[in-house]
PDB file of N, CA and C in Angstrom:
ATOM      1  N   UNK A 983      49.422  34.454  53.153  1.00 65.00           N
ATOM      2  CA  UNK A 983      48.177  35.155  52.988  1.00 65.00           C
ATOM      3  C   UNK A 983      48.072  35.778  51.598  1.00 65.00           C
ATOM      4  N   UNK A 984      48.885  35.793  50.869  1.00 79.00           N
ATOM      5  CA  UNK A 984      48.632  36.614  49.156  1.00 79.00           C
ATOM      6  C   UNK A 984      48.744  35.535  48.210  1.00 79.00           C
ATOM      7  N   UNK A 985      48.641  34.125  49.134  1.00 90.00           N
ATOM      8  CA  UNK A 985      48.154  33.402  47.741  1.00 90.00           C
ATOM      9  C   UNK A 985      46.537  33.183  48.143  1.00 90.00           C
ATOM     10  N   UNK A 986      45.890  33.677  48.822  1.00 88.00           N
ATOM     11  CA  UNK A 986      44.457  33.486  49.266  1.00 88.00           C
ATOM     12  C   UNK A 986      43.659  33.566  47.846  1.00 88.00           C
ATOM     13  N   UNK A 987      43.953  34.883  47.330  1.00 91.00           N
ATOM     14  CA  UNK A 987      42.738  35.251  46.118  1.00 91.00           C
ATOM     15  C   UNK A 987      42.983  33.699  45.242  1.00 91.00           C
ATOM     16  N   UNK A 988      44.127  33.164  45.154  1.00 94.00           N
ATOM     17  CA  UNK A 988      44.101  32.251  43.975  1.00 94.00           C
ATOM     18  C   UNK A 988      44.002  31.198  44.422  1.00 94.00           C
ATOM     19  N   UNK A 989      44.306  30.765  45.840  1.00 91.00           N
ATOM     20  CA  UNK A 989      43.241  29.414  46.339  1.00 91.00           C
ATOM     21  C   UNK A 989      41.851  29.893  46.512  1.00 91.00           C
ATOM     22  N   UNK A 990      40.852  30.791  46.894  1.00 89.00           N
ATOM     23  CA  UNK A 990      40.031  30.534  46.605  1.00 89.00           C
ATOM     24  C   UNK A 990      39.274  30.764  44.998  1.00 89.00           C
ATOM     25  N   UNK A 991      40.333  31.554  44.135  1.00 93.00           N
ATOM     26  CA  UNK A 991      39.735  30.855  42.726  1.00 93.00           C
ATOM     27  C   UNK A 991      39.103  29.766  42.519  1.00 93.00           C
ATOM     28  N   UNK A 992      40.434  28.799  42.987  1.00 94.00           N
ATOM     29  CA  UNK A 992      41.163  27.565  42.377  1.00 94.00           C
ATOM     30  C   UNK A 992      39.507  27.101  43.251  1.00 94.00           C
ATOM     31  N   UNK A 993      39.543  27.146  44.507  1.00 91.00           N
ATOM     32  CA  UNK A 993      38.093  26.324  45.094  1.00 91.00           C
ATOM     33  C   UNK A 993      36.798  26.656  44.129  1.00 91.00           C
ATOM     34  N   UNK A 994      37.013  27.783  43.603  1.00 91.00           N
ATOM     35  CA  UNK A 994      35.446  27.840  43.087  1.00 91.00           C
ATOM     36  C   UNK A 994      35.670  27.318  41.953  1.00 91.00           C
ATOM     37  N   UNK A 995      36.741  27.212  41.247  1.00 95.00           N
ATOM     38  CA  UNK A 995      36.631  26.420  39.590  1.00 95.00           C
ATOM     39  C   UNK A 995      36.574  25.109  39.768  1.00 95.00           C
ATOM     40  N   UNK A 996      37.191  24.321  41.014  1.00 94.00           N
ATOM     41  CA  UNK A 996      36.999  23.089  41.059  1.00 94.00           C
ATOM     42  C   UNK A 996      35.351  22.528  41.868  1.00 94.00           C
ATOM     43  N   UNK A 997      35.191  23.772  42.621  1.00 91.00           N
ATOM     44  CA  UNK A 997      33.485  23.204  43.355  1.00 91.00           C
ATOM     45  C   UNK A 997      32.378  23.741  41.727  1.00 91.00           C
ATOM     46  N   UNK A 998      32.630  24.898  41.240  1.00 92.00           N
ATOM     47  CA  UNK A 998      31.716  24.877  40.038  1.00 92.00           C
ATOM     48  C   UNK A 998      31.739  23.504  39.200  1.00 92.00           C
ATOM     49  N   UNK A 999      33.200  23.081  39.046  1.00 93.00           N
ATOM     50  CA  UNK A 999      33.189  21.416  38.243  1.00 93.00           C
ATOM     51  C   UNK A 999      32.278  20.801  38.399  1.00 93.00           C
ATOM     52  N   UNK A1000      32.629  20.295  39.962  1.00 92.00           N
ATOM     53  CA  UNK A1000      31.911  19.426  41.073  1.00 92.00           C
ATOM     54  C   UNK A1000      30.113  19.412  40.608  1.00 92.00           C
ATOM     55  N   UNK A1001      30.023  20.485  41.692  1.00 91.00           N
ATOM     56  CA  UNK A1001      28.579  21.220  40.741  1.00 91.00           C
ATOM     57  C   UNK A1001      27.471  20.792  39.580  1.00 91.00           C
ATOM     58  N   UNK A1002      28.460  21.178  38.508  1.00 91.00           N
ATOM     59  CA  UNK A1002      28.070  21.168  37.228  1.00 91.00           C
ATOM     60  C   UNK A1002      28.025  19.714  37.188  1.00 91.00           C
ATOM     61  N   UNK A1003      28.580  18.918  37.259  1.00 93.00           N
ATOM     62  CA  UNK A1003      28.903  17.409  36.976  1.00 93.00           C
ATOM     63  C   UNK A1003      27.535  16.637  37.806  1.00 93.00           C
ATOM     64  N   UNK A1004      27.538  16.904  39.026  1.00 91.00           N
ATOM     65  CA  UNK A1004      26.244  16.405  40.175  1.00 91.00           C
ATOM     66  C   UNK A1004      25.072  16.838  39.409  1.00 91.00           C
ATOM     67  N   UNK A1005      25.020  18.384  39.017  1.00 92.00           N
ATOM     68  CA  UNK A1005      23.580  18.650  38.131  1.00 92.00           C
ATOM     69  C   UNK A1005      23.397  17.604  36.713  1.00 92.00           C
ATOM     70  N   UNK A1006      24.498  17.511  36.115  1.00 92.00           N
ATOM     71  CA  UNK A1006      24.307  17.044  34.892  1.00 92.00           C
ATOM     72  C   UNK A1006      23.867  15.361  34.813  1.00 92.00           C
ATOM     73  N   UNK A1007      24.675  14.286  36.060  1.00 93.00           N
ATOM     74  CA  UNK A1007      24.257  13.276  36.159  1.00 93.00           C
ATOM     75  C   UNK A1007      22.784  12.931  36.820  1.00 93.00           C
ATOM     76  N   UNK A1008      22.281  14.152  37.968  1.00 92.00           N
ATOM     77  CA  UNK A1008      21.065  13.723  38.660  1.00 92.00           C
ATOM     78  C   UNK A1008      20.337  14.284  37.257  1.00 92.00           C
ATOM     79  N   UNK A1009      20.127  15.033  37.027  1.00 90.00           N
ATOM     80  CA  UNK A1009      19.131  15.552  35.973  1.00 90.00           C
ATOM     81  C   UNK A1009      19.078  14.710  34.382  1.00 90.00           C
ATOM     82  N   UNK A1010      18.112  14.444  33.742  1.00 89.00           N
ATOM     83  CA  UNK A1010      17.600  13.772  32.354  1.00 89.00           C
ATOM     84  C   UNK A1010      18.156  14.594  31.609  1.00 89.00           C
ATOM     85  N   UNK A1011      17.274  16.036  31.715  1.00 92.00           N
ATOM     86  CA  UNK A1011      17.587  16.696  30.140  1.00 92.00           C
ATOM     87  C   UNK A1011      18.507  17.786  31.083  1.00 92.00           C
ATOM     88  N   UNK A1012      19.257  18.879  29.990  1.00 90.00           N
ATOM     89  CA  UNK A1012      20.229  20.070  30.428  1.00 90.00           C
ATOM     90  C   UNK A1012      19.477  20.999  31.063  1.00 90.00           C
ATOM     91  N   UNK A1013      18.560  21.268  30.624  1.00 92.00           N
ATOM     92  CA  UNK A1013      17.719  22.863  30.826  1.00 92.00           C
ATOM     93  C   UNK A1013      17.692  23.204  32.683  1.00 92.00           C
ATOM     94  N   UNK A1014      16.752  21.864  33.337  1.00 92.00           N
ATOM     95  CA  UNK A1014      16.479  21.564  34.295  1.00 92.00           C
ATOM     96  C   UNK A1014      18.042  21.493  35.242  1.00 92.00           C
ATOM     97  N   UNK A1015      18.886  21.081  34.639  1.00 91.00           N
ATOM     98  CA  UNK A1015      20.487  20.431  35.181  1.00 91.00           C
ATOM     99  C   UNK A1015      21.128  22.392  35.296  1.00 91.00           C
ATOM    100  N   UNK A1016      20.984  23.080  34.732  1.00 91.00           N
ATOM    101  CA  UNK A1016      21.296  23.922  34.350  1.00 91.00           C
ATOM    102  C   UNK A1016      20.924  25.194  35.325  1.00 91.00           C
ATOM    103  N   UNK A1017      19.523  25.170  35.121  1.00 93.00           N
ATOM    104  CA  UNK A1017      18.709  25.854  36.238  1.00 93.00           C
ATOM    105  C   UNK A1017      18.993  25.529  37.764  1.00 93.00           C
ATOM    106  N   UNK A1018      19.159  24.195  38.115  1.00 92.00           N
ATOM    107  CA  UNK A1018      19.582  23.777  39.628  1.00 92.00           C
ATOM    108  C   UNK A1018      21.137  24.169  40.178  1.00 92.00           C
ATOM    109  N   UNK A1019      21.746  24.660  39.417  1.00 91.00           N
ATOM    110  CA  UNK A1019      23.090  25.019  39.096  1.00 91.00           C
ATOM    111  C   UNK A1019      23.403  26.328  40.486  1.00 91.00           C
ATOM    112  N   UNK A1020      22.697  26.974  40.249  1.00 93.00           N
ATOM    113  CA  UNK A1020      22.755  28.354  41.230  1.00 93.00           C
ATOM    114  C   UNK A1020      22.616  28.038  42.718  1.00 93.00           C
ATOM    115  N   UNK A1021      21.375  26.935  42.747  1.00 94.00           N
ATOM    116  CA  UNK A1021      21.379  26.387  44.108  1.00 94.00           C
ATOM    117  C   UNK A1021      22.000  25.321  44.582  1.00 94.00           C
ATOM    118  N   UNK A1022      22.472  24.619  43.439  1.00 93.00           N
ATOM    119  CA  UNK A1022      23.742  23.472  44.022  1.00 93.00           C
ATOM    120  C   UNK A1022      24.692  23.865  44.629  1.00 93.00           C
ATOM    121  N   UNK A1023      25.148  25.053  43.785  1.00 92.00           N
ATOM    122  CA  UNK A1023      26.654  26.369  44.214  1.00 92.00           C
ATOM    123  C   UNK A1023      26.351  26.602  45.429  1.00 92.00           C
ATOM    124  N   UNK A1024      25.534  27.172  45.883  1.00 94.00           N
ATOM    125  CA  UNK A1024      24.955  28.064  46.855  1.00 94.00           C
ATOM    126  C   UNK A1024      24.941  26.832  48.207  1.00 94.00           C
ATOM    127  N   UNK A1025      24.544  25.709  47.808  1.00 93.00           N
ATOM    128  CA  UNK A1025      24.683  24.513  48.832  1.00 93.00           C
ATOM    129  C   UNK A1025      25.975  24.061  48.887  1.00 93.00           C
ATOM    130  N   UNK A1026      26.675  24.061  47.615  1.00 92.00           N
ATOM    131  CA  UNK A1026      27.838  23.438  48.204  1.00 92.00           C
ATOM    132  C   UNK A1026      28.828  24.343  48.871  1.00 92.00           C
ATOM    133  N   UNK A1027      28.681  25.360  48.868  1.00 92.00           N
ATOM    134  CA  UNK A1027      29.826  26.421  48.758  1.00 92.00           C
ATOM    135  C   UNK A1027      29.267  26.785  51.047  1.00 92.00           C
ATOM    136  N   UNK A1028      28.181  26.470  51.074  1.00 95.00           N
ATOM    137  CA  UNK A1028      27.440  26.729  52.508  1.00 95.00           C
ATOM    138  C   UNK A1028      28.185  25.770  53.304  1.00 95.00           C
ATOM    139  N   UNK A1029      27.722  24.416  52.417  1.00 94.00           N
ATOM    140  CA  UNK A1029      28.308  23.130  53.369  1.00 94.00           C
ATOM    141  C   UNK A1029      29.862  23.610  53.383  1.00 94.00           C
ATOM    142  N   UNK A1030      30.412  23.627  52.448  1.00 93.00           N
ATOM    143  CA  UNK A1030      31.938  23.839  52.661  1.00 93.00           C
ATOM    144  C   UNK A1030      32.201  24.863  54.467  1.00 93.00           C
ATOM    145  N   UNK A1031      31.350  25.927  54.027  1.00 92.00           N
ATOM    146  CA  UNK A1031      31.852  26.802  54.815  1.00 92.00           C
ATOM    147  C   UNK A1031      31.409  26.683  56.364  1.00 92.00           C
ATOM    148  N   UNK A1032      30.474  25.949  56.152  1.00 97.00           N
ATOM    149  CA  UNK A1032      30.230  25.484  57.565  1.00 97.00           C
ATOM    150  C   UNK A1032      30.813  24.453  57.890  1.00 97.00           C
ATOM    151  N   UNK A1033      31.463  22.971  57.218  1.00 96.00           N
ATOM    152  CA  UNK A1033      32.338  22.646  57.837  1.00 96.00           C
ATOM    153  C   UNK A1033      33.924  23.086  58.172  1.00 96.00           C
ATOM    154  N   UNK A1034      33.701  24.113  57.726  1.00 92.00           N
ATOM    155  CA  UNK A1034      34.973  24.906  57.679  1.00 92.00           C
ATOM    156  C   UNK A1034      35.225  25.554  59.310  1.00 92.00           C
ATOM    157  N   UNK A1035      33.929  26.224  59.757  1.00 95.00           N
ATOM    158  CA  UNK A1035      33.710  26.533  60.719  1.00 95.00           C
ATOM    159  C   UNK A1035      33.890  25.638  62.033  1.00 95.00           C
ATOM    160  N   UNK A1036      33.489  24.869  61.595  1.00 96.00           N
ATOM    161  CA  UNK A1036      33.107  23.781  62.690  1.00 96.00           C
ATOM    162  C   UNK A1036      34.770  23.270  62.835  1.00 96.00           C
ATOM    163  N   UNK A1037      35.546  23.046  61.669  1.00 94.00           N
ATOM    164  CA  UNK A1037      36.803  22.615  61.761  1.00 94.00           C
ATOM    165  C   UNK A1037      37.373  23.295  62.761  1.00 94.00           C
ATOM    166  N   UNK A1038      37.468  24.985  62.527  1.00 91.00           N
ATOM    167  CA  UNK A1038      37.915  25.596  63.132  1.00 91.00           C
ATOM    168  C   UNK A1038      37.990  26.009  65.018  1.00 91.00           C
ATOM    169  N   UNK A1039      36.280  25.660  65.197  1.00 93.00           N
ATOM    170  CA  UNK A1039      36.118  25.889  66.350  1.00 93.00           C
ATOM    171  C   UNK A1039      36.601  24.682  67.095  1.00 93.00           C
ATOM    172  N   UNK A1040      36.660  23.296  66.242  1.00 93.00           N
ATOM    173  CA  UNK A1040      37.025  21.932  67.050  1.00 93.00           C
ATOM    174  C   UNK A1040      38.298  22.371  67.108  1.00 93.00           C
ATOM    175  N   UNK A1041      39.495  22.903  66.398  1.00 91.00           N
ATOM    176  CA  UNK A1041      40.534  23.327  66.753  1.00 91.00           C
ATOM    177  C   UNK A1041      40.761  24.329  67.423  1.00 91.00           C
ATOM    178  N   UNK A1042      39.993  25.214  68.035  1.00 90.00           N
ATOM    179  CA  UNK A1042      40.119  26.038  68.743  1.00 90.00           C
ATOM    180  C   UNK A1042      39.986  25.320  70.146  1.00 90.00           C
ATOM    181  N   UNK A1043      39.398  24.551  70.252  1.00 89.00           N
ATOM    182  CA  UNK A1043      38.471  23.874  71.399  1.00 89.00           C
ATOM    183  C   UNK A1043      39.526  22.541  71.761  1.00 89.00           C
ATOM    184  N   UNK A1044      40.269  21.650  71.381  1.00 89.00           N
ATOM    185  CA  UNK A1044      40.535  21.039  71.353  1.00 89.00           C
ATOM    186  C   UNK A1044      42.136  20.817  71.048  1.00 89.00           C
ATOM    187  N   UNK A1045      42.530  21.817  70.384  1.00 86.00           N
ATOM    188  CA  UNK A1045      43.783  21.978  69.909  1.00 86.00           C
ATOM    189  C   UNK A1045      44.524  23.016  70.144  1.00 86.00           C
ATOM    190  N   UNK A1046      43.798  23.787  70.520  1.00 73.00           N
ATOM    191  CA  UNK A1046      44.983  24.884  71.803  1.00 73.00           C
ATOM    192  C   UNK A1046      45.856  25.237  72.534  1.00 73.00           C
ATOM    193  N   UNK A1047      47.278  25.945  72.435  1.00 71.00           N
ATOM    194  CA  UNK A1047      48.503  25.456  73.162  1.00 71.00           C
ATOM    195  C   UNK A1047      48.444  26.850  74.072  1.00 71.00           C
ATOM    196  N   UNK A1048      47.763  26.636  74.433  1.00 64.00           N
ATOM    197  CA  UNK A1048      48.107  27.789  75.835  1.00 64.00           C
ATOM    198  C   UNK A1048      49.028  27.711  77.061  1.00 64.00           C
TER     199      UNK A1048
END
């Protein structure tokens, strides 16, 4: 549990990559690529966490040693 803060660094420097890279190829010019940036984050970082969730509850549900 006290390497948490620096895996989830490590997730946001590699999903900002991610990110940045998806804005820069869908988009023509930067400005526009740039601006979509906040809501790409904001989507990818959601999806993550909801399949995160969902992971969890299928293992709760399914993978349980009681």
């Amino acid at each position: 549990m006290k390497d948490l803060p620096v895996h989830l660094a490590l997730f946001a420097l590699v999903s900002s990559a991610i990110a940045l890279l998806g804005a820069f190829y869908t988009q023509v010019e930067d400005a526009p690529a740039l601006r979509s940036l906040p809501r790409r984050l904001l989507a990818f970082f959601l999806g993550c966490g909801i399949l995160g969730l969902v992971l969890l509850v299928m293992e709760h549900t399914f993978a349980s040693v009681d």
